[in-house]
Amino acid sequence: MNTYIRTLKIFTRLLSGLFVLSGFTFSGPEKDISIHVKPVFGKQDLLLDKKTYITANHDTISVSKLRFYISGIKILFRDNSVYTENNSYHLIDAEEEQSLRIKLTQVPQKEIAGLHFNIGVDSLASVSGALDGDLDPVKGMYWAWNSGYINAKLEGKDLTKGIEENEFEFHIGGYLPPYQSIRQVHLTTTKEEITPAEIIVIADVEAWFSYISLKKTNRIVIPGAEAVKMADDYTKMFRLEN
Amino acid sequence: MKTKLKALCIALCAPLLIFCTGFFLSSFSEEPKAEIKFVVPKGWPKPVYDFSKNPVTPEGFALGKKLFFDPLLSKDSSTSCSTCHLQFTNYTHVDHALSHGINGLKGTRNTLSIMNLAWSKTFMWDGGVNNLEVQPLAPITSPVEMDNTLENIVLKLKRSTSYQKKFQKAFGDNTEITGQRVLKALAQFMVSIQTFNSKYDHMMRKEKGAEFTEQEKNGLKLFRQHCESCHKEPLFTNNDYEYNGLEPDQKLKDGGRIKITHNKSDSLKFKVPSLRNIEVSYPYMHDGRFRNLEMMLFHYTNGIAKSEFLSSKLSKPITMDEQDKKDLIAFLKTLTDDRFLHDKRFYYSAD
């Protein structure tokens, strides 16, 4: 009798175990993961102020500020399903270590195909008055005299000899047509891999600078055609780390 | 017989009138703490401002008012919003063509009035600001106005226990002071600055005793003939931008709206300001070039510059004789709302 009960118990445990397992296979397990944005200059980590870099267009520079908004994050899976982060607005600031890690909750553990996000803030948020969190105008990423968010900021010094006005300043924004500067970035992965605990996104300032020649332009601080062009260009600085 | 009846009438009515006036006056003099309630006057359009995300509360209003009067908002704690926006003069910097701010520095434009802003789609002379809540950022960060940052203001406010309490009262317990809340409180105060009780309003609402003189009546007729297309009733603005033929100032070189849109057709265009309380908000125009209403009218009849950008509404010359001009000015003065200009709820209070 006792052995009979014991066998029954083991059997039910096995059954429930199987049930749980099958449950996992149907909906997929979910985990909290993070997107880690890594600012670099070429092959090296980006060092603010301290380091001198030479750009593709032969400018000698140091970088003092790199900030941009990542919004509308989506993770794409190979089964064509999509994870969409709600209320997705993140200010990335090369100077603020904790801003470089974006926590995403309950992300399905499945084979991932890629990552989508916007650089910048959408027009709805741009006309919605005073917002909070990373969108709080206190963050210095909101224009005062011409409303709207600055989608990306890059500042530093042109260290080429003989230049007195040696600061460069790019504040890229604008949400009104025809000068919208929010941009989509689509990054696809070639690896076959289940959602990792950390997705590393490289932001390569050297790649951004390959489109800049400081001798021609060292300042864009208003919405307009120049800002639109630069927004197109800097989308190319992002890639997934393999 | 008739005179007797008249006398009887007066005898009966006069005490009633005195009683009513007394009641009316006392109701104002004793209400510094009266309730703040946003009103959509009868016949007015729907407000543009989204109250659902920032409902006006007595505590939010009080906090916004305190911030509005506080020079802490400027870099060196010298200049407050109320430095240039004074209630008695329709919340503008009266008698200053170009307003000045921190360190006595001068700006490039005439201070705009703050009133009935819930109906404004855009703010500033060039319409560069798209929401009332973010409007204060412009004067706060302007190097010739307050020369400050919102970040610095939040830091300063956090050091004040009195402000901490006020933010908690306005936005709930355990509230932290944030940039958003500073702006929301200011918006609650600004959106409450409403003027709709001028003689003109009493007339339009057909209130007892409200009557225009013949001169004012003729002025209204002229207004509707010559001015109404831009200064649309009841707000006395069409909320749009127009070039009204002012000869561009060679020193200021202000292109107006084009600065925001980069669109050539917006050259020299500026916001059409409301004319409410115009009597007390001199000087006039975006650069304050006209000291009085007579000079302003002279511009429209004799001074309009020829330009491809001139508003089509001004393509036909305006002709008015001197009497007409006087009548029109008499009408414009019926837009003065004394109750608004002296509403004690908006006075500075130290607490």
XYZ file of C-alpha atoms in Angstrom:
593
model
C 0.000 0.000 0.000
C 2.747 2.413 1.068
C 4.809 1.745 -2.048
C 1.738 2.241 -4.099
C 1.151 5.693 -2.590
C 4.818 6.588 -2.990
C 4.788 5.637 -6.673
C 1.658 7.674 -7.143
C 3.340 10.693 -5.457
C 6.424 10.385 -7.674
C 4.196 10.068 -10.679
C 2.190 13.201 -9.836
C 5.406 15.137 -9.194
C 6.745 14.064 -12.558
C 3.485 15.039 -14.170
C 3.425 18.479 -12.608
C 7.082 18.892 -13.568
C 6.220 18.077 -17.135
C 3.313 20.491 -16.988
C 5.525 23.324 -15.814
C 8.074 22.493 -18.500
C 5.449 22.411 -21.206
C 4.177 25.717 -19.884
C 7.610 27.184 -20.454
C 7.780 25.923 -23.984
C 4.444 27.466 -24.836
C 4.946 30.989 -23.538
C 8.724 31.043 -23.218
C 10.433 32.022 -19.991
C 10.870 35.708 -19.325
C 13.809 37.513 -17.779
C 14.898 40.985 -16.883
C 17.770 41.965 -19.124
C 19.674 45.134 -19.880
C 20.802 47.035 -22.903
C 24.279 48.297 -22.321
C 25.247 51.303 -24.414
C 29.008 51.537 -24.816
C 30.377 54.835 -26.109
C 33.642 54.204 -27.941
C 35.986 55.991 -30.294
C 37.003 53.371 -32.804
C 38.448 50.477 -30.892
C 38.808 52.232 -27.566
C 36.298 53.195 -24.910
C 35.411 56.854 -25.215
C 37.224 58.915 -22.613
C 35.749 62.348 -22.057
C 38.086 65.377 -22.002
C 41.234 63.413 -21.216
C 42.002 61.834 -24.519
C 42.889 63.228 -27.925
C 41.452 61.604 -31.020
C 42.156 62.039 -34.693
C 39.123 61.843 -36.926
C 38.741 60.442 -40.433
C 38.743 64.006 -41.756
C 42.005 64.819 -39.942
C 40.603 66.883 -37.114
C 42.332 66.511 -33.775
C 39.714 66.552 -31.082
C 38.721 65.835 -27.511
C 35.131 65.063 -26.590
C 33.523 66.636 -23.526
C 29.901 65.665 -23.877
C 27.953 62.879 -25.542
C 24.269 62.601 -24.793
C 21.351 61.212 -26.745
C 17.875 59.870 -26.266
C 17.057 56.244 -27.001
C 13.319 55.726 -27.277
C 10.812 53.181 -28.525
C 12.944 50.120 -27.823
C 11.854 46.892 -29.540
C 13.484 43.485 -29.513
C 12.748 41.338 -32.547
C 12.782 37.565 -32.369
C 13.366 35.007 -35.073
C 9.775 33.796 -34.724
C 8.710 37.300 -35.815
C 7.358 38.201 -32.401
C 8.352 41.541 -30.892
C 9.054 42.751 -27.373
C 8.079 46.419 -27.003
C 9.115 48.462 -24.011
C 6.357 50.696 -22.670
C 6.966 54.373 -22.030
C 10.391 53.926 -23.524
C 12.480 57.094 -23.170
C 16.085 56.910 -21.992
C 18.675 59.631 -21.815
C 22.112 58.199 -22.459
C 24.914 60.314 -21.064
C 28.510 59.204 -21.549
C 29.323 60.921 -18.275
C 26.674 59.064 -16.219
C 27.629 55.433 -15.842
C 24.177 54.318 -14.723
C 22.513 55.922 -17.732
C 24.398 53.508 -19.987
C 22.395 50.526 -18.791
C 18.744 50.317 -19.752
C 16.831 47.700 -17.802
C 14.127 45.835 -19.679
C 11.697 43.702 -17.704
C 10.118 40.373 -18.589
C 11.808 39.892 -21.922
C 10.969 36.534 -23.541
C 13.890 34.106 -23.765
C 13.877 33.307 -27.429
C 16.226 33.468 -30.338
C 16.691 37.121 -31.098
C 16.925 38.640 -34.545
C 17.639 42.234 -33.759
C 17.071 45.454 -31.880
C 15.088 48.505 -32.968
C 15.092 51.893 -31.301
C 14.811 55.568 -32.076
C 17.463 58.166 -31.524
C 15.495 61.088 -30.210
C 12.087 61.914 -28.807
C 8.839 61.648 -30.760
C 6.721 64.663 -31.636
C 3.962 63.779 -29.167
C 6.354 64.035 -26.221
C 7.787 67.186 -27.785
C 4.466 69.024 -27.526
C 3.246 67.574 -24.228
C 4.514 70.291 -21.903
C 6.582 69.506 -18.836
C 7.336 65.782 -18.564
C 9.164 63.799 -15.907
C 12.017 61.334 -15.538
C 14.547 61.404 -18.362
C 12.244 63.795 -20.237
C 12.245 66.386 -17.440
C 13.540 69.638 -18.977
C 15.840 69.763 -15.967
C 18.124 67.387 -17.901
C 19.263 70.190 -20.188
C 18.027 68.406 -23.289
C 15.086 70.743 -23.942
C 15.234 73.872 -26.013
C 13.853 76.971 -24.395
C 13.175 79.436 -27.207
C 12.178 76.845 -29.781
C 10.315 74.076 -27.967
C 11.303 70.483 -28.394
C 13.923 68.047 -27.265
C 17.542 68.024 -28.258
C 17.766 64.474 -29.541
C 21.540 64.276 -29.384
C 24.408 66.409 -28.131
C 28.072 66.140 -28.994
C 30.498 68.716 -27.685
C 34.243 69.031 -27.388
C 37.356 70.823 -28.523
C 39.084 71.135 -31.838
C 42.729 70.788 -30.875
C 44.118 71.590 -34.279
C 46.871 74.160 -33.846
C 46.185 77.810 -34.501
C 42.457 77.703 -33.841
C 41.245 80.141 -31.234
C 37.516 79.479 -31.244
C 38.199 75.847 -30.700
C 34.960 74.492 -29.331
C 32.607 72.389 -31.370
C 28.988 71.979 -30.466
C 26.328 69.831 -32.107
C 22.850 69.958 -30.600
C 20.607 68.022 -32.919
C 16.842 68.249 -32.593
C 13.654 69.466 -34.212
C 10.304 67.726 -34.463
C 8.424 69.965 -36.901
C 8.239 69.093 -40.588
C 10.256 69.342 -42.732
C 13.071 69.274 -40.175
C 12.216 66.256 -38.044
C 15.354 64.753 -36.605
C 14.150 61.654 -34.761
C 15.732 58.621 -36.416
C 15.130 54.890 -36.360
C 18.003 52.526 -35.826
C 17.684 48.866 -36.819
C 20.411 46.532 -35.677
C 20.318 42.893 -36.680
C 22.241 40.077 -35.148
C 23.954 37.415 -37.170
C 24.582 35.210 -34.167
C 22.169 32.463 -33.287
C 21.483 33.174 -29.692
C 18.741 33.179 -27.058
C 18.081 36.602 -25.491
C 21.279 37.353 -23.549
C 21.299 38.979 -20.107
C 22.959 41.974 -21.701
C 22.679 43.319 -25.212
C 25.639 45.530 -25.936
C 25.091 48.457 -28.274
C 28.213 50.236 -29.422
C 27.970 53.994 -30.021
C 31.072 54.812 -32.020
C 31.882 58.526 -32.037
C 34.592 57.898 -34.629
C 31.878 56.735 -37.024
C 29.812 59.889 -36.291
C 32.905 62.007 -36.877
C 33.546 60.388 -40.232
C 30.706 62.641 -41.452
C 32.026 65.789 -39.775
C 34.709 68.158 -40.890
C 35.280 70.808 -38.253
C 36.916 73.083 -40.799
C 33.553 73.276 -42.520
C 31.086 73.071 -39.626
C 31.739 73.158 -35.923
C 28.370 74.277 -34.669
C 24.806 73.134 -35.304
C 22.466 74.182 -32.517
C 19.111 74.764 -34.181
C 16.646 72.570 -36.055
C 17.065 72.767 -39.809
C 18.551 71.108 -42.864
C 22.013 70.711 -41.310
C 20.553 69.023 -38.236
C 18.486 66.704 -40.419
C 21.629 65.618 -42.285
C 23.577 65.068 -39.091
C 20.739 62.998 -37.619
C 20.892 60.770 -40.702
C 24.627 60.431 -40.257
C 24.826 59.584 -36.587
C 22.455 56.634 -36.873
C 25.425 54.914 -38.475
C 27.479 55.012 -35.287
C 25.435 52.229 -33.700
C 26.147 48.543 -33.931
C 25.692 45.439 -31.835
C 28.801 44.049 -30.201
C 29.585 40.606 -31.376
C -47.508 113.014 -12.434
C -44.659 111.601 -14.494
C -41.984 113.344 -12.475
C -43.523 112.079 -9.247
C -43.435 108.533 -10.527
C -39.849 108.979 -11.571
C -38.912 110.314 -8.149
C -40.665 107.391 -6.476
C -38.796 105.002 -8.697
C -35.466 106.572 -7.830
C -36.343 106.606 -4.158
C -37.094 102.903 -4.240
C -34.238 101.870 -6.480
C -31.422 103.934 -5.021
C -31.109 102.080 -1.689
C -31.273 98.797 -3.512
C -28.542 99.931 -5.860
C -26.376 101.166 -2.999
C -26.908 97.894 -1.178
C -25.997 95.899 -4.237
C -22.905 97.959 -5.003
C -21.794 97.614 -1.399
C -22.293 93.884 -1.536
C -20.482 93.736 -4.848
C -17.487 95.706 -3.587
C -17.204 93.907 -0.270
C -17.228 90.596 -2.065
C -13.988 91.667 -3.716
C -12.206 93.392 -0.916
C -12.536 90.394 1.355
C -11.366 87.634 -0.874
C -7.621 87.400 -1.011
C -8.021 83.692 -0.341
C -10.990 83.242 -2.639
C -11.187 80.108 -4.637
C -9.338 79.846 -7.907
C -11.473 78.326 -10.568
C -10.807 78.217 -14.248
C -13.721 79.638 -16.199
C -14.676 79.221 -19.821
C -16.751 82.360 -20.361
C -19.993 81.914 -22.251
C -19.500 81.907 -25.999
C -15.750 81.410 -25.834
C -14.034 78.551 -27.661
C -12.726 75.449 -25.930
C -9.373 76.074 -24.204
C -6.264 74.619 -25.800
C -4.445 73.865 -22.539
C -4.769 70.253 -21.358
C -6.035 70.575 -17.798
C -6.403 66.796 -17.410
C -2.650 66.430 -16.871
C -2.337 69.435 -14.606
C -5.612 70.367 -12.913
C -5.483 73.708 -11.130
C -5.639 73.264 -7.354
C -5.508 76.015 -4.683
C -2.159 74.627 -3.487
C -0.694 74.374 -6.987
C -1.865 77.896 -7.741
C -0.336 79.225 -4.496
C 2.970 77.507 -5.259
C 2.967 78.777 -8.830
C 2.287 82.292 -7.600
C 5.139 82.084 -5.104
C 7.520 80.948 -7.831
C 6.255 83.654 -10.181
C 7.181 86.341 -7.667
C 10.442 84.743 -6.541
C 13.725 86.243 -7.844
C 15.329 82.922 -6.875
C 14.461 81.877 -10.398
C 17.238 84.065 -11.797
C 20.943 83.291 -11.629
C 21.789 86.034 -9.134
C 18.369 86.063 -7.412
C 17.654 89.540 -8.764
C 14.891 89.041 -11.287
C 11.512 87.332 -11.003
C 8.780 86.718 -13.556
C 6.910 89.614 -11.997
C 9.822 91.965 -12.734
C 8.524 92.245 -16.275
C 4.987 90.887 -15.903
C 3.090 93.232 -13.594
C -0.550 92.655 -12.846
C -1.603 96.341 -12.837
C -0.312 96.752 -16.352
C -1.801 93.625 -17.864
C 1.194 91.486 -16.887
C 3.610 93.319 -19.126
C 6.579 95.651 -18.643
C 4.779 98.912 -19.068
C 6.689 101.891 -20.484
C 9.566 99.663 -21.579
C 9.883 99.229 -25.316
C 12.413 96.449 -24.855
C 12.386 94.734 -21.512
C 15.445 94.334 -19.374
C 16.418 91.526 -17.084
C 19.457 90.412 -15.133
C 22.351 92.901 -14.723
C 20.266 95.563 -16.465
C 20.742 93.790 -19.783
C 18.250 94.592 -22.480
C 16.309 92.106 -24.535
C 15.328 92.467 -28.167
C 11.556 92.342 -27.832
C 8.701 93.946 -25.932
C 7.303 91.859 -23.070
C 4.129 90.040 -24.015
C 1.146 90.084 -21.677
C 0.201 87.014 -19.681
C -3.569 86.535 -19.868
C -6.092 84.062 -21.179
C -3.171 81.804 -22.078
C -5.297 78.648 -21.886
C -6.414 79.587 -25.414
C -2.914 80.063 -26.818
C -1.556 77.396 -29.087
C 1.925 78.870 -29.110
C 3.861 81.387 -27.058
C 6.393 84.167 -27.585
C 6.363 86.733 -30.418
C 7.630 84.148 -32.879
C 5.534 81.258 -31.569
C 8.638 79.217 -30.820
C 7.221 77.736 -27.627
C 4.578 75.063 -28.049
C 3.116 74.547 -24.582
C 2.376 76.855 -21.667
C 4.237 74.527 -19.293
C 7.565 74.921 -21.053
C 7.167 78.636 -21.750
C 9.023 79.747 -18.563
C 12.160 77.993 -19.832
C 12.635 80.803 -22.341
C 13.016 83.682 -19.840
C 14.718 81.409 -17.291
C 17.540 80.505 -19.673
C 17.774 83.760 -21.629
C 21.157 85.373 -20.836
C 19.500 88.811 -20.762
C 16.492 87.810 -18.644
C 17.191 85.332 -15.833
C 20.344 83.645 -17.167
C 19.665 80.487 -15.209
C 18.938 76.802 -15.721
C 15.972 74.780 -14.530
C 18.456 72.377 -12.956
C 19.931 75.158 -10.839
C 16.461 76.344 -9.795
C 15.545 72.839 -8.628
C 18.771 72.662 -6.621
C 18.036 76.009 -4.981
C 14.432 75.073 -4.207
C 15.472 71.768 -2.659
C 17.433 73.701 -0.049
C 14.267 75.420 1.151
C 12.117 73.511 3.627
C 9.296 75.955 3.048
C 9.305 75.165 -0.675
C 9.541 71.444 0.034
C 6.353 71.674 2.074
C 4.634 73.681 -0.615
C 5.520 71.154 -3.305
C 4.194 68.375 -1.109
C 0.967 70.274 -0.552
C 0.587 70.848 -4.256
C 1.654 67.482 -5.628
C 1.221 65.018 -2.764
C 3.214 63.687 0.167
C 6.741 62.450 -0.442
C 6.897 64.671 -3.479
C 10.363 65.486 -4.661
C 10.978 68.847 -6.258
C 11.551 68.242 -9.959
C 11.779 70.433 -13.020
C 8.450 69.103 -14.207
C 6.702 70.149 -10.996
C 8.247 73.621 -11.010
C 6.869 74.109 -14.517
C 3.477 72.582 -13.726
C 3.024 74.862 -10.715
C 3.949 77.935 -12.766
C 1.484 76.805 -15.426
C -1.296 76.487 -12.849
C -0.733 80.078 -11.830
C -0.388 81.435 -15.351
C -3.391 79.630 -16.752
C -5.492 81.158 -13.967
C -4.674 84.688 -15.127
C -7.955 85.276 -16.904
C -9.534 88.482 -18.101
C -13.159 88.488 -19.242
C -14.876 91.210 -17.226
C -14.275 94.377 -19.197
C -17.016 96.780 -20.201
C -16.963 95.071 -23.588
C -17.638 91.710 -21.915
C -20.491 93.104 -19.842
C -21.960 94.482 -23.037
C -21.613 91.237 -24.939
C -23.230 89.340 -22.092
C -26.015 91.924 -22.145
C -25.586 92.507 -18.443
C -27.768 95.020 -16.710
C -26.434 98.543 -16.802
C -23.809 97.791 -19.390
C -24.097 100.242 -22.209
C -21.728 101.608 -24.814
C -21.663 105.313 -25.572
C -22.356 106.350 -29.153
C -18.638 106.864 -29.583
C -17.802 103.373 -28.338
C -20.510 101.912 -30.533
C -18.991 103.559 -33.569
C -15.571 102.384 -32.392
C -16.777 98.786 -32.256
C -18.174 99.152 -35.764
C -14.823 100.458 -37.014
C -13.002 97.744 -35.119
C -15.035 95.045 -36.789
C -14.451 96.676 -40.133
C -10.685 97.184 -39.900
C -9.163 95.093 -37.100
C -11.342 92.069 -36.466
C -9.794 89.863 -39.165
C -6.643 89.506 -37.041
C -7.796 90.559 -33.582
C -10.708 88.159 -33.486
C -13.284 88.420 -30.716
C -13.646 87.298 -27.992
C -9.906 86.665 -27.488
C -8.951 89.598 -29.724
C -6.365 87.497 -31.505
C -6.562 84.913 -34.267
C -3.671 83.059 -32.600
C -1.711 83.447 -35.811
C 1.312 85.328 -37.122
C 1.125 88.270 -39.480
C 3.416 90.897 -40.913
C 1.621 94.152 -40.233
C 3.847 96.401 -42.307
C 6.205 97.698 -39.616
C 9.393 98.971 -41.194
C 12.015 96.451 -39.974
C 14.305 97.857 -37.288
C 17.798 98.004 -38.795
C 19.507 97.530 -35.466
C 17.434 94.656 -34.122
C 17.194 92.838 -37.463
C 14.413 90.669 -36.113
C 12.854 88.397 -38.730
C 10.232 87.055 -36.312
C 8.556 83.767 -37.147
C 11.078 82.785 -39.829
C 13.593 82.138 -37.048
C 11.433 79.205 -35.961
C 10.128 77.815 -39.253
C 12.998 78.746 -41.630
C 10.194 79.366 -44.080
C 10.724 82.480 -46.216
C 7.014 83.238 -46.283
C 7.158 83.687 -42.495
C 9.571 86.621 -42.817
C 8.808 89.542 -40.507
C 5.743 87.819 -39.116
C 4.992 88.120 -35.419
C 2.275 86.818 -33.163
C -1.001 88.719 -33.295
C -1.312 89.819 -29.659
C -4.617 90.018 -27.846
C -5.884 93.566 -27.407
C -7.492 92.982 -24.029
C -6.375 95.666 -21.542
C -4.471 97.381 -24.326
C -5.073 100.734 -22.611
C -2.617 99.858 -19.832
C -0.087 97.721 -21.689
C 1.787 100.349 -23.696
C 4.129 100.578 -25.520
C 2.943 98.583 -28.523
C 4.320 96.180 -31.146
C 6.984 93.476 -30.782
C 9.703 96.094 -30.413
C 7.589 98.528 -28.426
C 8.055 101.308 -30.969
C 4.688 103.006 -30.393
C 4.182 104.826 -27.122
C 0.453 105.276 -27.402
C -2.662 104.135 -29.205
C -2.689 107.182 -31.475
C 0.747 106.295 -32.842
C -0.358 102.709 -33.266
C -3.403 103.740 -35.317
C -1.350 106.176 -37.374
C 0.785 103.227 -38.417
C -2.209 101.316 -39.731
C -3.595 104.300 -41.650
C -0.379 105.916 -42.851
C 2.703 103.900 -41.984
C 2.377 100.480 -43.558
C 5.546 99.536 -45.424
C 5.305 97.986 -48.866
C 6.474 94.388 -48.794
C 5.828 91.058 -50.440
C 5.385 89.643 -46.931
C 2.634 92.072 -45.880
C -0.453 90.334 -44.497
C -3.085 90.004 -47.196
C -5.544 91.333 -44.628
C -3.790 94.690 -44.856
C -3.542 94.882 -48.631
C -6.437 97.346 -48.762
C -5.409 100.657 -47.167
C -7.259 101.643 -44.006
C -8.671 105.143 -44.073
C -10.089 106.785 -40.991
C -10.617 110.420 -40.116
C -9.538 111.819 -36.766
C -12.997 111.365 -35.252
C -13.074 107.721 -36.314
C -9.695 107.170 -34.707
C -10.902 108.702 -31.468
C -13.977 106.480 -31.554
C -11.919 103.379 -32.202
C -9.620 104.219 -29.288
C -12.670 104.780 -27.101
C -13.797 101.279 -27.999
C -10.352 99.771 -27.328
C -10.536 101.241 -23.845
C -13.702 99.245 -23.169
C -11.424 96.179 -23.193
C -9.896 97.252 -19.886
C -10.841 94.850 -17.110
C -10.293 96.663 -13.811
C -11.454 93.727 -11.769
C -8.705 91.638 -13.381
C -5.995 94.269 -12.997
C -6.725 94.580 -9.286
C -7.743 91.043 -8.405
C -6.277 90.507 -4.936
C -5.961 86.757 -5.382
C -3.062 87.537 -7.672
C -1.296 89.983 -5.377
C 2.060 89.079 -3.942
C 1.776 87.432 -0.548
C 4.753 86.691 1.667
C 3.684 83.271 2.984
